Amino acid sequence: MESKIAAVAMKNITKTFGSVVANEKVNLEINRGEILALLGENGSGKTTLMNMLSGIYYPDEGQIFINGKEEVIASPKDAYRLGIGMVHQHFKLIDVFTAAENITLGQKGKLNIKAATAKIKEICDKYGFDVDPNKKIYDMSVSEKQTVEIVKVLYRGADILILDEPTAVLTPQETEKLFHVMRNMKEDGKAIIIITHKMHEVEAISDRVAVLRKGQYIGDMMTKDTNATEMTNMMVGRTVSLNIKRNKPVDPKPRIKVENLTVKNEEGVVKLDNVSFTANSGEILGIAGISGCGQKELLEAIAGLQKTESGSVTFISDEKTTELLGLDPRKIADMGVTLSFVPEDRLGMGLVGNMDITNNMLLRSFRKGKTIFADRKAPRELAENIVEDLEVVTPGITTPVRRLSGGNVQKVLVGREISSAPTVLLTAYAVRGLDINSAYTIYDLINEQKEKGVAVIFVGEDLDVLLELSDRILVLCGGKVSGIVDGPTADKNQVGMMMTQIGGQNNG
Amino acid sequence: MIDLVTFIPRAVVQGIPLLYGCTGEILTEKSGNLNLGIPGVMYVGAISGVIGSFFYEQSCGGNVNGFLAVSIPMLCSLLGSLIMGLIYCFLTVTLRANQNVTGLAMTTFGVGFGNFFGGSLIKLSGSEVPSIALSATSSYFSKSLPFAGKLGVFGKLFLSYGFLAYLAIVIAIVCSYVIKKTRVGLHLRAVGESPNTADAAGINVIRYKYVSTCLGCMIAGLGGLYYVMDYACGVWSNDAFGDRGWLAIALVIFTIWRPNVGIFSSILFGGLYILYLYIPTGMDHMELKEIYKMIPYVVTLIVLILTSMRNKRENQPPASLGLGYFREER
């Protein structure tokens, strides 16, 4: 590198929200042609720090130097002027606009979509993006939307890019594509900061890692000189074991039997095709598959929330067997079948954003009790327990859930579902966007349930985790069962192949 | 059979106030503000024009100058509805009050305001009937082109209206173009769809909301002015404007937020509004008239059902319609 001047240097940055210190005397540097991974637990101040760089927040103290010159970034406009662009975790796109309209939004001058389209094409060719400028956002997949966000930032001439958890909702293939583009941008001399919780991604993409803990800057190191355990220990501040325990299932008995289940969605597209499997008590059945392959429909069908075309779902308890299809969701829930589904927007299902933690607990229990008044004492205790056990960062249990950070919202949801003492626990993307420490807390909770004899169906995104946690893995491919493999002996490549092809054979 | 050559011009003059109201409300709703105060704004626009014209006629004592006779009521009308728009924006955008409640309050207020000052003017003029006639200024508003009468059916259908009718159509076309084709329009739609996104893209959300809502109110107010000065020939009587303001809001849904569609649909609605006068029902079946009066609303309901069924994203209302915006809210 010809110059030693850092593209961005943040010095002694402090930011407080009321009495909460989000960042305290943070120092951070990033050079051109470098990918920096910013690590930290949920609520450690990563996003806040980056929001100060992109002009959404304004620091209370400290200085920001861009290319060696001290700058004041008071608004997103200032950030763009300095060539800083941020891709937010929640996309800032307008659904009914085309990609080109979104990309040119906020620019000055006469509206000329044709010229803009040409410039977008040029950017796409340069870095290897694949974007149709005339496609509407609502027709796009998550990964396409993200590409539009990145192109938007580049279109505005940014050479310092911030990506906030870009891979949280991407499939492994899409992630690889993104990394390819990021490497191209790095070659082009851009400075890139990526926030992610997935350690293998940090190792795959970044040149350097910087760690934040509870708002403080802990240190940085070259990625090639470190490993996942060391990075996690730095993040958490104590030694964490990165092994998921997997005890052998004790006395597994069939609990849920799904036979020839077929589900069509509203448009008549087959989402589940003749799916059959058995989930046993005291066992974790992992479900692997590229996102949108019928995982959601499967869980919802079992929970009674999804209309089915044909097939049966049988609940087998010690005394009798019950057909679940056609039963009222509430009846199914009363039998101990609980569903915790963490959607892409986290708040979409299961929690009410404007209600506090206690009231959200009440959503599950308000039918209990004999009087017309709801019992508030039990939910309050439960809320307190969840906050304490799962280390939910919140000013108190009376805070509306929507004010909590994403990871903390999730802990509340998963905590509530697990606490209802289920016999069958259906969980999807339980650790989506959670930091590694919280994720392991959730894994422990799930394991605890398994040991109590609960039949756990665990839909996951991270194949490594699925392989470590599950006793058996059901692989879905386009709504069909591609195969069921034994967890402890499964091979990652084999499962990956099965995700894209039925049975995993090339000639199949 | 209905005589179309007399019916269509009547439908047009009925439709023009609706078109003003509709265009104004579309512009407002595109910024994400659901202004249910439009009926009130149109009342205020009308009475403000009447006040201006009344005092102008009083002061010049019969010697009416054509330019002043038109510009004074127009300026008064625009000013009146601008103030209504500013009140609405201050309450909903700056203070983030609930838009529905604010809008309904503005309507109640506007109607009351109109009737109060209307009543006062009637008293001032010492008129014997409960209305005031401003025929001198009104004649300038309803003046059509001098050769219109000589052109037969064509002249009657297209050239027999006062200038405000043509202005309404021009405004609707300009609004359509601006919303659809220009950068300002793109930004305005962005604000109405997702103020968060617009803000992050460096668009001044507050300014867009204020400007479009105030402009929308001023356009809607002109509808009230047209009604009293041209359609009613300068005769103000309390409550005569009726429920046309609500019909204008219904039109917004009918046109699926497109001012250019509004030109034809407002004339259609104008026709439906007076259709009962043209269908012979006889004296024993007065109740049928009441049923015919329902037609515009029934049509709106049907359109609502159809647009929801088609479920095309472009035909849905702006996504943040009716919601307040505050940058630091999560």
mmCIF file of N, CA, C and O in Angstrom, chain A residues 55-57 74-77 80 88 91-97 101-102 104-113 136 138 152 156 402-406, chain B residues 177 180-191 193-204 207 311-317 327-330:
data_model
loop_
_atom_site.group_PDB
_atom_site.id
_atom_site.type_symbol
_atom_site.label_atom_id
_atom_site.label_comp_id
_atom_site.label_asym_id
_atom_site.label_seq_id
_atom_site.Cartn_x
_atom_site.Cartn_y
_atom_site.Cartn_z
ATOM 1 N N GLY A 55 -23.776 8.630 9.857
ATOM 2 C CA GLY A 55 -24.512 9.878 10.040
ATOM 3 C C GLY A 55 -25.884 9.758 10.650
ATOM 4 O O GLY A 55 -26.629 10.727 10.696
ATOM 5 N N ILE A 56 -26.244 8.569 11.112
ATOM 6 C CA ILE A 56 -27.578 8.423 11.704
ATOM 7 C C ILE A 56 -27.563 8.889 13.156
ATOM 8 O O ILE A 56 -28.480 9.561 13.624
ATOM 9 N N TYR A 57 -26.493 8.545 13.864
ATOM 10 C CA TYR A 57 -26.304 9.100 15.208
ATOM 11 C C TYR A 57 -25.129 10.071 15.172
ATOM 12 O O TYR A 57 -24.286 10.017 14.286
ATOM 13 N N ALA A 74 -22.826 14.798 10.326
ATOM 14 C CA ALA A 74 -24.041 15.151 11.060
ATOM 15 C C ALA A 74 -25.288 14.516 10.476
ATOM 16 O O ALA A 74 -26.333 14.512 11.105
ATOM 17 N N SER A 75 -25.204 14.004 9.261
ATOM 18 C CA SER A 75 -26.396 13.423 8.635
ATOM 19 C C SER A 75 -25.954 12.400 7.607
ATOM 20 O O SER A 75 -24.800 12.380 7.202
ATOM 21 N N PRO A 76 -26.884 11.536 7.170
ATOM 22 C CA PRO A 76 -26.520 10.566 6.127
ATOM 23 C C PRO A 76 -25.938 11.248 4.887
ATOM 24 O O PRO A 76 -25.082 10.695 4.216
ATOM 25 N N LYS A 77 -26.393 12.469 4.603
ATOM 26 C CA LYS A 77 -25.870 13.212 3.456
ATOM 27 C C LYS A 77 -24.376 13.452 3.584
ATOM 28 O O LYS A 77 -23.618 13.295 2.623
ATOM 29 N N TYR A 80 -22.471 10.325 2.839
ATOM 30 C CA TYR A 80 -22.361 10.053 1.402
ATOM 31 C C TYR A 80 -21.312 10.950 0.761
ATOM 32 O O TYR A 80 -20.539 10.529 -0.090
ATOM 33 N N HIS A 88 -27.875 -1.402 5.778
ATOM 34 C CA HIS A 88 -28.465 -1.672 7.087
ATOM 35 C C HIS A 88 -29.000 -3.093 7.160
ATOM 36 O O HIS A 88 -29.339 -3.703 6.163
ATOM 37 N N PHE A 91 -33.398 -3.674 5.486
ATOM 38 C CA PHE A 91 -33.198 -2.966 4.232
ATOM 39 C C PHE A 91 -34.019 -1.702 4.175
ATOM 40 O O PHE A 91 -35.156 -1.667 4.581
ATOM 41 N N LYS A 92 -33.395 -0.663 3.649
ATOM 42 C CA LYS A 92 -34.125 0.573 3.431
ATOM 43 C C LYS A 92 -34.445 0.683 1.946
ATOM 44 O O LYS A 92 -33.753 1.343 1.190
ATOM 45 N N LEU A 93 -35.480 -0.024 1.555
ATOM 46 C CA LEU A 93 -35.901 -0.050 0.150
ATOM 47 C C LEU A 93 -37.401 0.154 0.092
ATOM 48 O O LEU A 93 -38.115 -0.195 1.025
ATOM 49 N N ILE A 94 -37.876 0.693 -1.033
ATOM 50 C CA ILE A 94 -39.308 0.895 -1.197
ATOM 51 C C ILE A 94 -39.860 -0.167 -2.123
ATOM 52 O O ILE A 94 -39.444 -0.286 -3.270
ATOM 53 N N ASP A 95 -40.777 -0.959 -1.596
ATOM 54 C CA ASP A 95 -41.255 -2.168 -2.267
ATOM 55 C C ASP A 95 -41.846 -1.938 -3.652
ATOM 56 O O ASP A 95 -41.639 -2.737 -4.545
ATOM 57 N N VAL A 96 -42.611 -0.855 -3.806
ATOM 58 C CA VAL A 96 -43.315 -0.691 -5.074
ATOM 59 C C VAL A 96 -42.455 0.029 -6.123
ATOM 60 O O VAL A 96 -42.911 0.284 -7.222
ATOM 61 N N PHE A 97 -41.222 0.361 -5.765
ATOM 62 C CA PHE A 97 -40.326 0.993 -6.730
ATOM 63 C C PHE A 97 -39.467 -0.081 -7.394
ATOM 64 O O PHE A 97 -39.249 -1.155 -6.849
ATOM 65 N N GLU A 101 -35.116 2.887 -9.443
ATOM 66 C CA GLU A 101 -35.723 4.012 -8.715
ATOM 67 C C GLU A 101 -35.200 4.065 -7.284
ATOM 68 O O GLU A 101 -34.923 5.136 -6.753
ATOM 69 N N ASN A 102 -35.061 2.914 -6.675
ATOM 70 C CA ASN A 102 -34.529 2.873 -5.316
ATOM 71 C C ASN A 102 -33.089 3.345 -5.269
ATOM 72 O O ASN A 102 -32.685 4.044 -4.351
ATOM 73 N N THR A 104 -31.530 5.389 -7.253
ATOM 74 C CA THR A 104 -31.322 6.819 -7.513
ATOM 75 C C THR A 104 -32.052 7.705 -6.510
ATOM 76 O O THR A 104 -31.996 8.924 -6.613
ATOM 77 N N LEU A 105 -32.743 7.107 -5.557
ATOM 78 C CA LEU A 105 -33.527 7.894 -4.600
ATOM 79 C C LEU A 105 -32.641 8.878 -3.834
ATOM 80 O O LEU A 105 -31.581 8.520 -3.360
ATOM 81 N N GLY A 106 -33.127 10.108 -3.735
ATOM 82 C CA GLY A 106 -32.409 11.104 -2.946
ATOM 83 C C GLY A 106 -31.332 11.841 -3.716
ATOM 84 O O GLY A 106 -30.698 12.747 -3.194
ATOM 85 N N GLN A 107 -31.114 11.439 -4.990
ATOM 86 C CA GLN A 107 -30.120 12.132 -5.806
ATOM 87 C C GLN A 107 -30.705 13.456 -6.289
ATOM 88 O O GLN A 107 -31.911 13.665 -6.265
ATOM 89 N N LYS A 108 -29.818 14.319 -6.774
ATOM 90 C CA LYS A 108 -30.286 15.609 -7.287
ATOM 91 C C LYS A 108 -30.416 15.553 -8.809
ATOM 92 O O LYS A 108 -29.994 14.599 -9.447
ATOM 93 N N GLY A 109 -30.997 16.600 -9.382
ATOM 94 C CA GLY A 109 -31.037 16.743 -10.834
ATOM 95 C C GLY A 109 -32.251 16.109 -11.456
ATOM 96 O O GLY A 109 -33.112 15.576 -10.768
ATOM 97 N N LYS A 110 -32.282 16.155 -12.782
ATOM 98 C CA LYS A 110 -33.437 15.658 -13.507
ATOM 99 C C LYS A 110 -33.481 14.133 -13.423
ATOM 100 O O LYS A 110 -32.447 13.478 -13.428
ATOM 101 N N LEU A 111 -34.692 13.630 -13.337
ATOM 102 C CA LEU A 111 -34.841 12.181 -13.227
ATOM 103 C C LEU A 111 -34.602 11.540 -14.590
ATOM 104 O O LEU A 111 -35.299 11.814 -15.552
ATOM 105 N N ASN A 112 -33.578 10.723 -14.663
ATOM 106 C CA ASN A 112 -33.280 10.061 -15.929
ATOM 107 C C ASN A 112 -32.969 8.600 -15.655
ATOM 108 O O ASN A 112 -31.833 8.216 -15.404
ATOM 109 N N ILE A 113 -34.035 7.805 -15.676
ATOM 110 C CA ILE A 113 -33.899 6.396 -15.304
ATOM 111 C C ILE A 113 -32.997 5.662 -16.297
ATOM 112 O O ILE A 113 -32.239 4.771 -15.935
ATOM 113 N N LYS A 136 -39.207 -4.858 -9.803
ATOM 114 C CA LYS A 136 -39.734 -4.244 -8.577
ATOM 115 C C LYS A 136 -39.175 -4.978 -7.354
ATOM 116 O O LYS A 136 -38.957 -6.196 -7.392
ATOM 117 N N TYR A 138 -40.628 -5.780 -4.608
ATOM 118 C CA TYR A 138 -41.469 -6.825 -4.008
ATOM 119 C C TYR A 138 -41.384 -8.157 -4.735
ATOM 120 O O TYR A 138 -41.847 -9.164 -4.232
ATOM 121 N N LYS A 152 -26.729 0.417 -4.496
ATOM 122 C CA LYS A 152 -27.153 1.776 -4.157
ATOM 123 C C LYS A 152 -25.997 2.555 -3.519
ATOM 124 O O LYS A 152 -25.727 3.696 -3.865
ATOM 125 N N ARG A 156 -23.651 5.742 -5.307
ATOM 126 C CA ARG A 156 -23.424 7.063 -4.734
ATOM 127 C C ARG A 156 -21.949 7.338 -4.527
ATOM 128 O O ARG A 156 -21.576 8.299 -3.878
ATOM 129 N N ARG A 402 -40.536 -3.713 21.316
ATOM 130 C CA ARG A 402 -39.957 -3.176 20.084
ATOM 131 C C ARG A 402 -38.744 -2.297 20.354
ATOM 132 O O ARG A 402 -37.956 -2.037 19.464
ATOM 133 N N ARG A 403 -38.587 -1.831 21.603
ATOM 134 C CA ARG A 403 -37.433 -0.992 21.909
ATOM 135 C C ARG A 403 -36.173 -1.809 22.140
ATOM 136 O O ARG A 403 -35.078 -1.272 22.210
ATOM 137 N N LEU A 404 -36.320 -3.130 22.312
ATOM 138 C CA LEU A 404 -35.144 -3.955 22.557
ATOM 139 C C LEU A 404 -34.412 -4.180 21.239
ATOM 140 O O LEU A 404 -34.995 -4.084 20.166
ATOM 141 N N SER A 405 -33.121 -4.518 21.337
ATOM 142 C CA SER A 405 -32.394 -4.827 20.113
ATOM 143 C C SER A 405 -32.849 -6.192 19.616
ATOM 144 O O SER A 405 -33.415 -7.001 20.358
ATOM 145 N N GLY A 406 -32.613 -6.446 18.324
ATOM 146 C CA GLY A 406 -33.136 -7.644 17.676
ATOM 147 C C GLY A 406 -32.841 -8.930 18.425
ATOM 148 O O GLY A 406 -33.728 -9.752 18.637
ATOM 149 N N TYR B 177 -48.262 14.164 -13.872
ATOM 150 C CA TYR B 177 -46.935 14.143 -14.484
ATOM 151 C C TYR B 177 -45.852 14.248 -13.413
ATOM 152 O O TYR B 177 -44.888 13.492 -13.410
ATOM 153 N N LYS B 180 -45.547 11.073 -11.322
ATOM 154 C CA LYS B 180 -45.085 9.893 -12.040
ATOM 155 C C LYS B 180 -43.693 10.038 -12.639
ATOM 156 O O LYS B 180 -42.899 9.101 -12.644
ATOM 157 N N LYS B 181 -43.396 11.221 -13.153
ATOM 158 C CA LYS B 181 -42.217 11.319 -14.016
ATOM 159 C C LYS B 181 -41.039 12.088 -13.428
ATOM 160 O O LYS B 181 -39.946 11.998 -13.967
ATOM 161 N N THR B 182 -41.250 12.892 -12.419
ATOM 162 C CA THR B 182 -40.143 13.746 -11.990
ATOM 163 C C THR B 182 -39.496 13.211 -10.715
ATOM 164 O O THR B 182 -40.037 12.348 -10.027
ATOM 165 N N ARG B 183 -38.326 13.765 -10.427
ATOM 166 C CA ARG B 183 -37.612 13.355 -9.230
ATOM 167 C C ARG B 183 -38.377 13.774 -7.975
ATOM 168 O O ARG B 183 -38.444 13.038 -6.993
ATOM 169 N N VAL B 184 -38.968 14.974 -8.039
ATOM 170 C CA VAL B 184 -39.771 15.431 -6.898
ATOM 171 C C VAL B 184 -40.886 14.426 -6.614
ATOM 172 O O VAL B 184 -41.149 14.060 -5.470
ATOM 173 N N GLY B 185 -41.511 13.946 -7.692
ATOM 174 C CA GLY B 185 -42.585 12.974 -7.522
ATOM 175 C C GLY B 185 -42.086 11.674 -6.944
ATOM 176 O O GLY B 185 -42.721 11.067 -6.077
ATOM 177 N N LEU B 186 -40.928 11.236 -7.430
ATOM 178 C CA LEU B 186 -40.329 9.997 -6.925
ATOM 179 C C LEU B 186 -40.071 10.123 -5.422
ATOM 180 O O LEU B 186 -40.382 9.238 -4.636
ATOM 181 N N HIS B 187 -39.516 11.280 -5.043
ATOM 182 C CA HIS B 187 -39.224 11.504 -3.630
ATOM 183 C C HIS B 187 -40.506 11.562 -2.809
ATOM 184 O O HIS B 187 -40.578 11.023 -1.710
ATOM 185 N N LEU B 188 -41.532 12.213 -3.389
ATOM 186 C CA LEU B 188 -42.810 12.314 -2.678
ATOM 187 C C LEU B 188 -43.398 10.925 -2.434
ATOM 188 O O LEU B 188 -43.831 10.597 -1.334
ATOM 189 N N ARG B 189 -43.366 10.088 -3.474
ATOM 190 C CA ARG B 189 -43.896 8.736 -3.315
ATOM 191 C C ARG B 189 -43.082 7.962 -2.287
ATOM 192 O O ARG B 189 -43.617 7.201 -1.486
ATOM 193 N N ALA B 190 -41.759 8.179 -2.308
ATOM 194 C CA ALA B 190 -40.890 7.495 -1.346
ATOM 195 C C ALA B 190 -41.291 7.877 0.075
ATOM 196 O O ALA B 190 -41.361 7.031 0.964
ATOM 197 N N VAL B 191 -41.568 9.171 0.281
ATOM 198 C CA VAL B 191 -41.956 9.628 1.616
ATOM 199 C C VAL B 191 -43.251 8.939 2.048
ATOM 200 O O VAL B 191 -43.387 8.492 3.183
ATOM 201 N N GLU B 193 -44.425 6.055 0.948
ATOM 202 C CA GLU B 193 -44.275 4.607 1.068
ATOM 203 C C GLU B 193 -43.491 4.243 2.313
ATOM 204 O O GLU B 193 -43.862 3.366 3.071
ATOM 205 N N SER B 194 -42.343 4.887 2.494
ATOM 206 C CA SER B 194 -41.480 4.533 3.609
ATOM 207 C C SER B 194 -40.636 5.736 4.010
ATOM 208 O O SER B 194 -39.563 5.961 3.459
ATOM 209 N N PRO B 195 -41.140 6.525 4.951
ATOM 210 C CA PRO B 195 -40.400 7.731 5.350
ATOM 211 C C PRO B 195 -38.997 7.418 5.876
ATOM 212 O O PRO B 195 -38.071 8.197 5.666
ATOM 213 N N ASN B 196 -38.852 6.236 6.507
ATOM 214 C CA ASN B 196 -37.529 5.831 6.992
ATOM 215 C C ASN B 196 -36.512 5.786 5.875
ATOM 216 O O ASN B 196 -35.412 6.315 5.980
ATOM 217 N N THR B 197 -36.914 5.100 4.802
ATOM 218 C CA THR B 197 -36.036 4.948 3.652
ATOM 219 C C THR B 197 -35.725 6.295 3.027
ATOM 220 O O THR B 197 -34.575 6.592 2.706
ATOM 221 N N ALA B 198 -36.777 7.112 2.867
ATOM 222 C CA ALA B 198 -36.588 8.422 2.264
ATOM 223 C C ALA B 198 -35.622 9.247 3.101
ATOM 224 O O ALA B 198 -34.714 9.900 2.570
ATOM 225 N N ASP B 199 -35.782 9.190 4.399
ATOM 226 C CA ASP B 199 -34.923 9.951 5.300
ATOM 227 C C ASP B 199 -33.472 9.512 5.153
ATOM 228 O O ASP B 199 -32.561 10.334 5.034
ATOM 229 N N ALA B 200 -33.267 8.196 5.127
ATOM 230 C CA ALA B 200 -31.904 7.685 5.011
ATOM 231 C C ALA B 200 -31.291 8.056 3.672
ATOM 232 O O ALA B 200 -30.074 8.135 3.542
ATOM 233 N N ALA B 201 -32.149 8.286 2.654
ATOM 234 C CA ALA B 201 -31.628 8.668 1.346
ATOM 235 C C ALA B 201 -31.399 10.172 1.260
ATOM 236 O O ALA B 201 -31.055 10.686 0.206
ATOM 237 N N GLY B 202 -31.597 10.880 2.362
ATOM 238 C CA GLY B 202 -31.310 12.309 2.397
ATOM 239 C C GLY B 202 -32.465 13.179 1.928
ATOM 240 O O GLY B 202 -32.272 14.326 1.573
ATOM 241 N N ILE B 203 -33.688 12.640 1.920
ATOM 242 C CA ILE B 203 -34.859 13.423 1.533
ATOM 243 C C ILE B 203 -35.451 14.048 2.794
ATOM 244 O O ILE B 203 -35.574 13.388 3.819
ATOM 245 N N ASN B 204 -35.805 15.335 2.694
ATOM 246 C CA ASN B 204 -36.373 16.020 3.854
ATOM 247 C C ASN B 204 -37.850 15.645 3.992
ATOM 248 O O ASN B 204 -38.725 16.220 3.352
ATOM 249 N N ARG B 207 -40.403 18.346 5.200
ATOM 250 C CA ARG B 207 -40.705 19.376 4.209
ATOM 251 C C ARG B 207 -41.667 18.833 3.156
ATOM 252 O O ARG B 207 -42.637 19.481 2.785
ATOM 253 N N ASN B 311 -55.271 -7.216 -5.953
ATOM 254 C CA ASN B 311 -54.099 -7.344 -5.098
ATOM 255 C C ASN B 311 -52.792 -6.974 -5.780
ATOM 256 O O ASN B 311 -51.750 -7.549 -5.521
ATOM 257 N N LYS B 312 -52.843 -6.039 -6.705
ATOM 258 C CA LYS B 312 -51.610 -5.604 -7.349
ATOM 259 C C LYS B 312 -50.976 -4.551 -6.448
ATOM 260 O O LYS B 312 -51.646 -3.637 -5.975
ATOM 261 N N ARG B 313 -49.681 -4.695 -6.231
ATOM 262 C CA ARG B 313 -49.046 -3.826 -5.245
ATOM 263 C C ARG B 313 -49.137 -2.354 -5.609
ATOM 264 O O ARG B 313 -49.282 -1.496 -4.744
ATOM 265 N N GLU B 314 -49.069 -2.047 -6.901
ATOM 266 C CA GLU B 314 -49.098 -0.635 -7.316
ATOM 267 C C GLU B 314 -50.451 0.009 -7.036
ATOM 268 O O GLU B 314 -50.569 1.217 -6.968
ATOM 269 N N ASN B 315 -51.509 -0.825 -6.911
ATOM 270 C CA ASN B 315 -52.833 -0.265 -6.715
ATOM 271 C C ASN B 315 -53.189 -0.107 -5.242
ATOM 272 O O ASN B 315 -54.304 0.248 -4.913
ATOM 273 N N GLN B 316 -52.260 -0.400 -4.384
ATOM 274 C CA GLN B 316 -52.536 -0.266 -2.961
ATOM 275 C C GLN B 316 -52.230 1.167 -2.514
ATOM 276 O O GLN B 316 -51.462 1.875 -3.160
ATOM 277 N N PRO B 317 -52.853 1.590 -1.421
ATOM 278 C CA PRO B 317 -52.535 2.934 -0.915
ATOM 279 C C PRO B 317 -51.069 3.027 -0.515
ATOM 280 O O PRO B 317 -50.423 2.007 -0.270
ATOM 281 N N ARG B 327 -38.023 10.021 13.366
ATOM 282 C CA ARG B 327 -36.789 9.355 12.954
ATOM 283 C C ARG B 327 -36.238 8.405 14.002
ATOM 284 O O ARG B 327 -35.830 7.295 13.705
ATOM 285 N N GLU B 328 -36.252 8.820 15.262
ATOM 286 C CA GLU B 328 -35.536 8.009 16.248
ATOM 287 C C GLU B 328 -36.373 6.889 16.850
ATOM 288 O O GLU B 328 -35.943 6.224 17.778
ATOM 289 N N GLU B 329 -37.571 6.683 16.304
ATOM 290 C CA GLU B 329 -38.396 5.589 16.819
ATOM 291 C C GLU B 329 -37.927 4.282 16.209
ATOM 292 O O GLU B 329 -37.626 4.228 15.035
ATOM 293 N N ARG B 330 -37.880 3.222 17.011
ATOM 294 C CA ARG B 330 -37.445 1.941 16.467
ATOM 295 C C ARG B 330 -38.634 1.187 15.916
ATOM 296 O O ARG B 330 -39.694 1.241 16.457
#
